[in-house]
Short mmCIF file of C-alpha atoms in Angstrom, two decimals:
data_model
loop_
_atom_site.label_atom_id
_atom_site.label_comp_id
_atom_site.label_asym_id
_atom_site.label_seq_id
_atom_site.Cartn_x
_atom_site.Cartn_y
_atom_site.Cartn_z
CA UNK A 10 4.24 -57.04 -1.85
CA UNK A 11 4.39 -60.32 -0.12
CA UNK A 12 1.00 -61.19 1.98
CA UNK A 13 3.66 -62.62 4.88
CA UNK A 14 5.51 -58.97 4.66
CA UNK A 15 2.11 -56.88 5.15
CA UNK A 16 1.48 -59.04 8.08
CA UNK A 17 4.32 -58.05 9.61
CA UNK A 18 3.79 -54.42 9.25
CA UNK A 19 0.41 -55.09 10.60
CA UNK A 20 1.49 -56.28 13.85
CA UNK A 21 3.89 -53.65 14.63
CA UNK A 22 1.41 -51.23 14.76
CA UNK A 23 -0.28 -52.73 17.92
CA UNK A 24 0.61 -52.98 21.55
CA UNK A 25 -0.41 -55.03 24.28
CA UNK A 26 -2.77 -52.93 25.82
CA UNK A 27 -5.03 -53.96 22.93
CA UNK A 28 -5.48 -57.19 23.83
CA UNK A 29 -8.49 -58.54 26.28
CA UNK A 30 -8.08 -60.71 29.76
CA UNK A 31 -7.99 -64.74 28.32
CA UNK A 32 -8.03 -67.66 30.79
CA UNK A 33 -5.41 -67.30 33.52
CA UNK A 34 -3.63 -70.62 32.53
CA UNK A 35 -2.49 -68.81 29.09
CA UNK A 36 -0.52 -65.92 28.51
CA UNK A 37 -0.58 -64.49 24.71
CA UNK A 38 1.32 -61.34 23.94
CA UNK A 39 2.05 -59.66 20.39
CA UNK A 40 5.25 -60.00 20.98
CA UNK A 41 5.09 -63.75 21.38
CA UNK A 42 2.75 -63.77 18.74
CA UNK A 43 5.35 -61.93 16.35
CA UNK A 44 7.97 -64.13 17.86
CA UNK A 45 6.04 -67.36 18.06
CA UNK A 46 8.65 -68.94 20.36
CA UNK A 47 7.02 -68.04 24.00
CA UNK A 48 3.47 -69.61 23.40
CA UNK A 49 2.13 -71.38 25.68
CA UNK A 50 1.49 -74.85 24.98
CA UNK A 51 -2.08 -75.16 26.49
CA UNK A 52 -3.24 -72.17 24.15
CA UNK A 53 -1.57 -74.22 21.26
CA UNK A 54 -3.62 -77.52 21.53
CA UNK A 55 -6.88 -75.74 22.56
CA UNK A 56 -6.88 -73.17 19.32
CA UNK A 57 -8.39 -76.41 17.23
CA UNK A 58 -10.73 -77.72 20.07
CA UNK A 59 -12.05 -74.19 20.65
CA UNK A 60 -13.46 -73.63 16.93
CA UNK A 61 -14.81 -77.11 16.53
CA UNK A 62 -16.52 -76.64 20.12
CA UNK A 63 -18.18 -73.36 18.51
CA UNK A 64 -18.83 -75.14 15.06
CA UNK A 65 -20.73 -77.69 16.89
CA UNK A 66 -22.63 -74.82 18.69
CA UNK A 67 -24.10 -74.37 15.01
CA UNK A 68 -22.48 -70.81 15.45
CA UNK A 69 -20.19 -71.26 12.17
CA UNK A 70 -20.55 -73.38 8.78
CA UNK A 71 -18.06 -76.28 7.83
CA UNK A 72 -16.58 -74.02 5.09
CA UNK A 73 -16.04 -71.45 7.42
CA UNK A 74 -14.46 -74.12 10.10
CA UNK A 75 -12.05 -75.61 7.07
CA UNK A 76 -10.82 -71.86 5.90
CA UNK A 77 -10.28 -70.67 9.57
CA UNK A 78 -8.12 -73.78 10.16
CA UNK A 79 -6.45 -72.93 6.44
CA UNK A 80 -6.13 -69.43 7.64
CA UNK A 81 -4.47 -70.81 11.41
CA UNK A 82 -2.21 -73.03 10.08
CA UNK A 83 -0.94 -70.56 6.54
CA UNK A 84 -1.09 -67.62 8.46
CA UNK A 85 -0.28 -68.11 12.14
CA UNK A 86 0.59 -64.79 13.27
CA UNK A 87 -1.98 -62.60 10.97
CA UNK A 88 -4.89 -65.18 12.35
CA UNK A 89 -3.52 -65.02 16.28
CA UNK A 90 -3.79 -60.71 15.32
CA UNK A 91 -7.00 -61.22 13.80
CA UNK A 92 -8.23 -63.03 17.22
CA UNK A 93 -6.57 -60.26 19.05
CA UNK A 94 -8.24 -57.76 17.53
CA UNK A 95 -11.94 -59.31 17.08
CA UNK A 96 -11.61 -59.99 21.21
CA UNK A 97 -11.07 -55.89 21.55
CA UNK A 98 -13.74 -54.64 18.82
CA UNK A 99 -16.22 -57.81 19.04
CA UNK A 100 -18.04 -59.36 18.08
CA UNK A 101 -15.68 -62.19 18.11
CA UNK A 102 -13.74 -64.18 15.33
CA UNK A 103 -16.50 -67.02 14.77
CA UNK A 104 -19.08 -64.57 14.05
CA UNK A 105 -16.63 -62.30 11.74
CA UNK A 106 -15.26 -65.08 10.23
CA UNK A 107 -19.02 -66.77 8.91
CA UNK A 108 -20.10 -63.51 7.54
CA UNK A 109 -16.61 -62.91 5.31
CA UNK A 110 -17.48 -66.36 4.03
CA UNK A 111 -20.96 -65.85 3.28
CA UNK A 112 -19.76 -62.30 2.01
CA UNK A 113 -17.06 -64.17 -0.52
CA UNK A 114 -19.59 -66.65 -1.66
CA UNK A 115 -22.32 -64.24 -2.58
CA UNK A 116 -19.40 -62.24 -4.50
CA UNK A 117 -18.33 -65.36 -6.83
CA UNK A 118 -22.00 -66.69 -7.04
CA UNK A 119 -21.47 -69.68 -4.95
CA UNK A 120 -24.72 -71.19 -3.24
CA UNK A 121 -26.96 -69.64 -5.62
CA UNK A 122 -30.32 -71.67 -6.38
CA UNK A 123 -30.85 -70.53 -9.89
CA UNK A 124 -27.57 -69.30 -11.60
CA UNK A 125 -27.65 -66.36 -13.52
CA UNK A 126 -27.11 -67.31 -17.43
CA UNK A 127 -26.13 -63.70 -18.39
CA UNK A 128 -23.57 -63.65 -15.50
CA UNK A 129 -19.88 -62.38 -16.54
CA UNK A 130 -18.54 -63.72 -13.13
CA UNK A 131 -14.90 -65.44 -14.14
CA UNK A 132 -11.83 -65.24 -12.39
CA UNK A 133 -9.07 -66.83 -13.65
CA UNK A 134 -6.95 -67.50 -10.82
CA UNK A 135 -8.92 -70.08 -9.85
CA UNK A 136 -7.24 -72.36 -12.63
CA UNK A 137 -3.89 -71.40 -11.23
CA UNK A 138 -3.82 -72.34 -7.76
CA UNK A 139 -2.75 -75.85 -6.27
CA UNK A 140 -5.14 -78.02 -3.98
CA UNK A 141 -2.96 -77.21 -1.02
CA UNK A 142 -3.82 -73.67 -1.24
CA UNK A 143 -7.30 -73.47 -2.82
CA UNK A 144 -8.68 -69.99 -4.33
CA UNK A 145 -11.81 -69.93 -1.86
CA UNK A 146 -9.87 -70.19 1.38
CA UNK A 147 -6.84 -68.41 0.37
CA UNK A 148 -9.14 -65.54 -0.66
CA UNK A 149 -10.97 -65.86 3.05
CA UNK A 150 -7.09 -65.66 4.61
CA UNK A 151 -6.32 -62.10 2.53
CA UNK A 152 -10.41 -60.90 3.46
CA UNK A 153 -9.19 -61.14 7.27
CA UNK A 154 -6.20 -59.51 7.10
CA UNK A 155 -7.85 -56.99 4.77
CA UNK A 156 -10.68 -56.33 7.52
CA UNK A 157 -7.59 -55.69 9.79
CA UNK A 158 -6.60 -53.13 7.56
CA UNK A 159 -9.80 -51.31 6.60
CA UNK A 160 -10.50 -50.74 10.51
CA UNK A 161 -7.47 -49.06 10.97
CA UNK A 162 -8.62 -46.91 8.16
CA UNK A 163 -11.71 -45.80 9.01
CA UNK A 164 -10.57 -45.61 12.84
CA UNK A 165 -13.28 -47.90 14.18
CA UNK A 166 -13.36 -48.69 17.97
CA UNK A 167 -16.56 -49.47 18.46
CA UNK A 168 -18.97 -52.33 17.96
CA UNK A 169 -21.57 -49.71 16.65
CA UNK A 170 -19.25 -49.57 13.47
CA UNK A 171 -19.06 -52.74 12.70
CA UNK A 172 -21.78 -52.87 9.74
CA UNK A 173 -19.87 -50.49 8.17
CA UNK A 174 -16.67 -51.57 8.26
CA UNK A 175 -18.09 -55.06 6.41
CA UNK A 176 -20.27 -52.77 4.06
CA UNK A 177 -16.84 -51.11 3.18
CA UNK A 178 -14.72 -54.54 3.00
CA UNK A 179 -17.84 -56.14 0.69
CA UNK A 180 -17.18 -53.25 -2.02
CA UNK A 181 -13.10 -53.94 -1.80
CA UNK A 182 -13.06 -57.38 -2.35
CA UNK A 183 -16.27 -56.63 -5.08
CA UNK A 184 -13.44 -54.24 -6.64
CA UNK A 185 -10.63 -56.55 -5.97
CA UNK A 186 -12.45 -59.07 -7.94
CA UNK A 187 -13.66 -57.05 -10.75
CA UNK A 188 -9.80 -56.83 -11.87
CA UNK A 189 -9.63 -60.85 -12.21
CA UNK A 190 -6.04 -61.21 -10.87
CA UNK A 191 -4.37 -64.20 -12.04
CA UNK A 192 -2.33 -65.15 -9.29
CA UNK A 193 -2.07 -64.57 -5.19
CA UNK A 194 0.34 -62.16 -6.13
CA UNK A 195 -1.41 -59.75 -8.04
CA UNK A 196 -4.68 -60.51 -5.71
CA UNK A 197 -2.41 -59.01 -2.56
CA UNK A 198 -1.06 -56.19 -4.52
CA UNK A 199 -4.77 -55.43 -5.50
CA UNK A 200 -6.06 -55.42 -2.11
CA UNK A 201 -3.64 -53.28 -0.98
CA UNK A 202 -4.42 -50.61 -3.62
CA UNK A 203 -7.84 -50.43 -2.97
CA UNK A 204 -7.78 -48.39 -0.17
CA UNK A 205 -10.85 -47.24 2.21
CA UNK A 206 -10.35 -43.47 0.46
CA UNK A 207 -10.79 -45.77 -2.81
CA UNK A 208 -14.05 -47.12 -1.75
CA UNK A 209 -15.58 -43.66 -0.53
CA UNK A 210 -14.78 -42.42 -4.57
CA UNK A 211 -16.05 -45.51 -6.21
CA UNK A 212 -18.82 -44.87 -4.09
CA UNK A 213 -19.22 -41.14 -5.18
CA UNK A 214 -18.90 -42.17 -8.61
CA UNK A 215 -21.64 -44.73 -8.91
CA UNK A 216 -23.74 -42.04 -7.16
CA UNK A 217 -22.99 -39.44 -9.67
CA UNK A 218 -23.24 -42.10 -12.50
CA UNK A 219 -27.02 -43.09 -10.56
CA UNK A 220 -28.45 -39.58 -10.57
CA UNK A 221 -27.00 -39.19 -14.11
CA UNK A 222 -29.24 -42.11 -15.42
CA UNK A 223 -32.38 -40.81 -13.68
CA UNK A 224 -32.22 -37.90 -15.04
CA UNK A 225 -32.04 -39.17 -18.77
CA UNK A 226 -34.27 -42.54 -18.21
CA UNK A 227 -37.08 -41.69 -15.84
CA UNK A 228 -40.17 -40.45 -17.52
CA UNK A 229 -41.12 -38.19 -14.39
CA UNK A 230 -37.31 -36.59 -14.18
CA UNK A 231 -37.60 -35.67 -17.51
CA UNK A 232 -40.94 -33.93 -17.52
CA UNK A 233 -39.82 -32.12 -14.08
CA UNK A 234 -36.66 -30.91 -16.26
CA UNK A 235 -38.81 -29.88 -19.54
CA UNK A 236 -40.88 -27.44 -16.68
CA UNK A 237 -37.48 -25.85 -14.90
CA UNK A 238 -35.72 -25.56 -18.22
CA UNK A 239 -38.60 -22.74 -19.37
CA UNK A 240 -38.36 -21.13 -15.99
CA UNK A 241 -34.46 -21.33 -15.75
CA UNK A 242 -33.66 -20.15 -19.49
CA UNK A 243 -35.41 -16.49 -18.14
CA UNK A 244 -32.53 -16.13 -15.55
CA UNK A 245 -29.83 -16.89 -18.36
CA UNK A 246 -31.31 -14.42 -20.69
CA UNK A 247 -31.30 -11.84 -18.15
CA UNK A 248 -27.76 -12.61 -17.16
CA UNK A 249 -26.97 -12.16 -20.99
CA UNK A 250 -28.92 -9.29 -21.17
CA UNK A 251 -27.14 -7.55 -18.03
CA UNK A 252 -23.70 -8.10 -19.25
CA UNK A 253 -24.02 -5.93 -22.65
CA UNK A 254 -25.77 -3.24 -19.86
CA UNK A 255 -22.80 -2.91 -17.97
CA UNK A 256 -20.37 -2.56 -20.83
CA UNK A 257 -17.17 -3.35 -22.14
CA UNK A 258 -13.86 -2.03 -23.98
CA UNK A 259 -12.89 -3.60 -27.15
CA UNK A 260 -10.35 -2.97 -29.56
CA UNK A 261 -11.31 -0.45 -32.07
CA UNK A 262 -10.77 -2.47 -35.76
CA UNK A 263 -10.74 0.29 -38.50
CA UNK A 264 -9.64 -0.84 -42.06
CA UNK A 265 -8.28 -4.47 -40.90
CA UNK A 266 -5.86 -3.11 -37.91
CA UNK A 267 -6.50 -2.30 -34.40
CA UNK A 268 -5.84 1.22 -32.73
CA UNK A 269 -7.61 2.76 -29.91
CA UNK A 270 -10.44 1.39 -28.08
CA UNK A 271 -14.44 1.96 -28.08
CA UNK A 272 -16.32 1.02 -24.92
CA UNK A 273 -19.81 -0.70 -25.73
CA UNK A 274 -22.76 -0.32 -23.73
CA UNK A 275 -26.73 -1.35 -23.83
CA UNK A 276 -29.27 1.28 -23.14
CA UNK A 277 -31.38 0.84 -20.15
CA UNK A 278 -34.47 0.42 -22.31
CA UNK A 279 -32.39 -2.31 -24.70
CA UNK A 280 -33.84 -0.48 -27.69
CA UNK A 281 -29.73 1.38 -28.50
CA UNK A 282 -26.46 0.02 -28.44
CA UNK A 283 -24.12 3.29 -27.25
CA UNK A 284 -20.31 3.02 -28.73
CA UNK A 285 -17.67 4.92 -27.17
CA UNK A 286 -14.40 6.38 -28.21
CA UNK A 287 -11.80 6.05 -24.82
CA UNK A 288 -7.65 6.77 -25.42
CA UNK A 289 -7.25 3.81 -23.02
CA UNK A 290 -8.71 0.68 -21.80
CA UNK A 291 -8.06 0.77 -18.40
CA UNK A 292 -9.85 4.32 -17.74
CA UNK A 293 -13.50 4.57 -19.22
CA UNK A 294 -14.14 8.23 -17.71
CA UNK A 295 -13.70 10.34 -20.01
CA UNK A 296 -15.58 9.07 -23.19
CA UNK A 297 -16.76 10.58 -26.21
CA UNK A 298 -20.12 9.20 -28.11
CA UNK A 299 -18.92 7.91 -31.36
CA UNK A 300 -22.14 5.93 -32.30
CA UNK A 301 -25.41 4.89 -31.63
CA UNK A 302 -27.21 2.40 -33.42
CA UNK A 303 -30.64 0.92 -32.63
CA UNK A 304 -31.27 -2.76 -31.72
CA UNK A 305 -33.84 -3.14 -34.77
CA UNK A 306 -31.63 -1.87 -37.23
CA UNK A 307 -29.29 -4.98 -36.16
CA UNK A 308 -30.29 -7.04 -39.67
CA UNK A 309 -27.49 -10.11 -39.37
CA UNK A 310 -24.81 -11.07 -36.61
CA UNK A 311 -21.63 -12.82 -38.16
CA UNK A 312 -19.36 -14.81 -36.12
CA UNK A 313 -15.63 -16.67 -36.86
CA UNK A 314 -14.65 -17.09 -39.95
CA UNK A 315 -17.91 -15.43 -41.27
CA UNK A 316 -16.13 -11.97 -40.28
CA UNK A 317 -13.80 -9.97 -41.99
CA UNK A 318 -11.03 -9.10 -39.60
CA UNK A 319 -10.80 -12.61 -38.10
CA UNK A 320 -7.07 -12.79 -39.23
CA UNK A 321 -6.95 -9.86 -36.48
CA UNK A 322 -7.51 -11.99 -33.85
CA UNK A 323 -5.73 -15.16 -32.09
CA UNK A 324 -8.75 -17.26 -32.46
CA UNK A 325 -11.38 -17.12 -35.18
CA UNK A 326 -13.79 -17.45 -32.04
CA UNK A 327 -13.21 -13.91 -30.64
CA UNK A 328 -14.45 -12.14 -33.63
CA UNK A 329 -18.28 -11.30 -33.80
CA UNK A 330 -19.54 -8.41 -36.15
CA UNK A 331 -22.60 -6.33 -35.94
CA UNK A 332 -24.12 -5.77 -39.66
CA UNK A 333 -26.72 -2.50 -39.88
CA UNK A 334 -29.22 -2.73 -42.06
CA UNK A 335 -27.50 -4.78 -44.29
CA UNK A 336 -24.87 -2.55 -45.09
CA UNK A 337 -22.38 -1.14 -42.33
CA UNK A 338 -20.22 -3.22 -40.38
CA UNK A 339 -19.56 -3.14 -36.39
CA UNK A 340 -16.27 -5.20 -36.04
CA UNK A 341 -15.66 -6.36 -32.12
CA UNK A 342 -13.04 -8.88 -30.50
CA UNK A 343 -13.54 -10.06 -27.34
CA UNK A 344 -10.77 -11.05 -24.96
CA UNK A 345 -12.05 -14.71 -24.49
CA UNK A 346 -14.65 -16.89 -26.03
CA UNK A 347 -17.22 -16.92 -23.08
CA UNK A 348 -17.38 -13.51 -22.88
CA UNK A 349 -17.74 -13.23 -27.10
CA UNK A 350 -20.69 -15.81 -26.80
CA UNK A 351 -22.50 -13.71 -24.03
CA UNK A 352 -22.20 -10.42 -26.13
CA UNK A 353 -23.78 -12.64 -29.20
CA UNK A 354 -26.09 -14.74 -26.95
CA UNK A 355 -27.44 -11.25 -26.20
CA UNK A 356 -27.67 -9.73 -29.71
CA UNK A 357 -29.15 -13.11 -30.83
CA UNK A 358 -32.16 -12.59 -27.78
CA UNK A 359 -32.63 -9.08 -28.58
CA UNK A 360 -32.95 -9.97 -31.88
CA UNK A 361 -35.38 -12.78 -31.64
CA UNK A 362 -32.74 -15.09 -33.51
CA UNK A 363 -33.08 -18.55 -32.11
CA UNK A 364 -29.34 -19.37 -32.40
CA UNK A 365 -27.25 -19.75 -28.76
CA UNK A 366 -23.96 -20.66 -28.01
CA UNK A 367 -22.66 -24.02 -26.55
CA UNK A 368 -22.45 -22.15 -23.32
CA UNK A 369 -25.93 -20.83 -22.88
CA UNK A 370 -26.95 -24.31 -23.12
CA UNK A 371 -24.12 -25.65 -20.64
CA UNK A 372 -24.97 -22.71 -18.27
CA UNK A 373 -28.93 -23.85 -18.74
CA UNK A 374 -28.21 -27.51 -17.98
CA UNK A 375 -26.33 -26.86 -15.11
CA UNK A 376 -28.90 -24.80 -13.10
CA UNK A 377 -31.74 -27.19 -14.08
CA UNK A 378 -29.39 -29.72 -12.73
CA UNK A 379 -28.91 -28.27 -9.20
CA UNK A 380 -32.89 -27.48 -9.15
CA UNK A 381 -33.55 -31.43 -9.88
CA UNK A 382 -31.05 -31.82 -7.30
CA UNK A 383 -32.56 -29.64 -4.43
CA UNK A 384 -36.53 -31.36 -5.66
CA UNK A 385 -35.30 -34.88 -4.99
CA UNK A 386 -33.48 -34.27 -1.39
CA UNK A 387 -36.95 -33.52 -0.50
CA UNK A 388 -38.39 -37.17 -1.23
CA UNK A 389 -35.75 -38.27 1.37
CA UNK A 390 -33.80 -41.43 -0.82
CA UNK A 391 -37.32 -42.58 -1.67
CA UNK A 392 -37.39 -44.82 -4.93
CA UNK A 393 -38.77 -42.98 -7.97
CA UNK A 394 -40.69 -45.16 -10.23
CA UNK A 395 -40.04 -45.14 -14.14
CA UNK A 396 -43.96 -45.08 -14.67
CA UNK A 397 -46.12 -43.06 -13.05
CA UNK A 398 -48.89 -45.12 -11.06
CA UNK A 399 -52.58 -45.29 -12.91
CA UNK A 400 -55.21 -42.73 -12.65
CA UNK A 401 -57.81 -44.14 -10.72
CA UNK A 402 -61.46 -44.39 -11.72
CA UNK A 403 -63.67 -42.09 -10.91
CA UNK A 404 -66.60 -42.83 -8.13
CA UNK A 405 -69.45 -44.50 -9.51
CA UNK A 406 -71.80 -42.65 -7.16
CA UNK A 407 -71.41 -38.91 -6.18
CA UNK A 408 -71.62 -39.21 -2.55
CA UNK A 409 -74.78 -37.33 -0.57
CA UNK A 410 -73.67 -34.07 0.70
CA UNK A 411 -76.30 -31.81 3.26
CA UNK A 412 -77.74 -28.93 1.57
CA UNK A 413 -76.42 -25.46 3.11
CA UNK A 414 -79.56 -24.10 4.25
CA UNK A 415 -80.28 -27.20 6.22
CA UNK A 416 -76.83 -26.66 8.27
CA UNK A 417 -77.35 -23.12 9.22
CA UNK A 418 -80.73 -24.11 10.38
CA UNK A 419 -79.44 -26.92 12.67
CA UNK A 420 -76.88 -24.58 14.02
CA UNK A 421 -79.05 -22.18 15.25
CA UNK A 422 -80.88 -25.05 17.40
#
């Protein structure tokens, strides 16, 4: 997209109602700006002696003065709308104009007393551009008309928003920049990709990406985690623990083929495992007791391929089999593979066998997570340091302290 075609869809979003009372000699309207026939001449020859009036004024730098009259004399109409609109929403194009250029020099490094030697900043358009359009103020021309842009985004009207629309346009051109374009071209087409919805998700991102590297790095984070993870793990084993008490039908496997159905069920006292015959799976009321068998005679728990009707099943993860005392085999298949990890999660607990499933530690991790969460929106955004401050010394000297019977005799005085 050419920059002299966005322009022109910029302008035809305004009206003049927009613009503010100027001297009564001149009369500027958008559509003589647009136009750029019916402009009055006095307004033409003062647009010069009014910026070097307020450079002299000490109000704006001479880099800023040189890429305003680059950006006036390039980009007529987009600079007439950006003075349009900085008269409405303040706090004027001078003082707009000096902090995009002190914005776009603290992006490319420019300025800096000591250079950074482990710096990456390189952007290669730099060595493509001519002298008559120079990188720094052409970049300054496309910040302007990208500040344009970014406050009709966010719907700013007030002066009140104005640090945030620059806190907004900093991270675009900081993205914009980050992609090295190699030509104008490409540095347009960037900046209008990198929309204000853009910025809010990079944002959200390097948030996530933030609390993700406390959590691993910080000494304190990880002791605070190492505490809720032994609290937390007691809620996951009860959760496993309550699933195999409220039951569930499986396919009855008898000599490697499925049938009828058995309906499996923990005892209240987790000491039996009950096993039901049922005709069908959708009605469990009328049930006949096929088995019981007792949680310690449970000697092994074989999952996947380790069981010997896995070719029964669509995925060698369904299949989990109970062996009794070493000798008779329980065959189950679960519908999915969360629910055949929480019916061996739970075997594994009752029978103090350390193995878990990958989701018992997901589901784990993800409650600590919110916990850690909910702890640090209590400090409030307060810096957490990555080591804990020193112990200090004890007192040399314990201090005096009034003996007790000496108190209550004073108090009765």
């Amino acid at each position: 997209m050419d920059f002299g075609e966005a322009d022109r869809c910029l302008y035809a979003a305004h009206s003049t109602e927009s613009i503010l009372p100027i001297s009564p000699t001149e009369r500027v309207s958008i559509a003589s700006i647009v136009s750029g026939k019916s402009f009055s001449s006095s307004y033409r020859s003062s647009g010069r002696s009014n910026m070097d009036q307020e450079f002299q004024c000490g109000t704006i730098s001479y880099l800023t003065l040189e890429a305003l009259r680059h950006y006036q004399k390039n980009f007529s109409k987009t600079f007439h709308q950006s003075q349009v609109e900085e008269k409405v929403y303040e706090p004027g194009i001078f003082v707009t104009s000096e902090r995009i250029m002190k914005m776009v020099a603290k992006l490319l490094h420019i300025g800096v007393d000591s250079p950074d030697p482990k710096s990456t900043m390189y952007q290669p358009i730099v060595f493509n551009c001519s002298s008559k359009a120079p990188f720094l103020l052409e970049l300054f021309s496309r910040s302007m008309w990208l500040l344009s842009r970014t406050r009709r985004e966010m719907k700013v009207s007030t002066i009140t928003d104005y640090p945030k629309v620059m806190q907004v346009l900093e991270k675009q051109l900081q993205m914009v920049l980050s992609r090295r374009p190699k030509d104008f071209e490409r540095l347009t087409a960037y900046m209008t990709e990198i929309t204000f919805e853009e910025v809010l998700a990079k944002w959200q991102e390097e948030k996530d990406q933030e609390f993700v590297d406390l959590q691993n790095n910080n000494a304190s984070i990880i002791e605070l985690k190492e505490s809720l993870s032994k609290e937390n793990e007691q809620y996951v084993i009860h959760q496993r623990i309550n699933v195999l008490k409220v039951g569930q039908v499986f396919p009855k496997v008898t000599e490697k083929k499925t049938g009828k159905y058995i309906f499996v069920q923990l005892s209240r006292n987790e000491k039996e495992l009950f096993i039901f015959d049922i005709k069908n799976s959708k009605y469990t009321e009328q049930m006949s007791l096929q088995d019981k068998i007792s949680i310690g005679d449970i000697t092994h728990i074989a999952t996947g391929l380790n069981c010997k009707h896995v070719r029964l099943c669509k995925s060698p993860y369904l299949a989990f089999s109970l062996i009794i005392n070493s000798e008779k085999y329980v065959n189950f298949i679960a519908d999915d593979e969360k629910m055949a990890c929480y019916w061996t999660d739970a075997f594994h607990i009752l029978t103090n066998t350390p193995r878990r499933s990958t989701y018992y530690q997901e589901e784990l991790d993800t409650i600590v997570e919110m916990d850690v969460r909910l702890k640090l929106l209590e400090l409030q955004n307060v810096v957490i340091p990555k080591v804990p401050p020193p112990v200090p010394p004890p007192p040399i000297e314990k201090p005096s302290v009034t003996p007790r019977t000496k108190i209550l005799s004073n108090n009765r005085y």
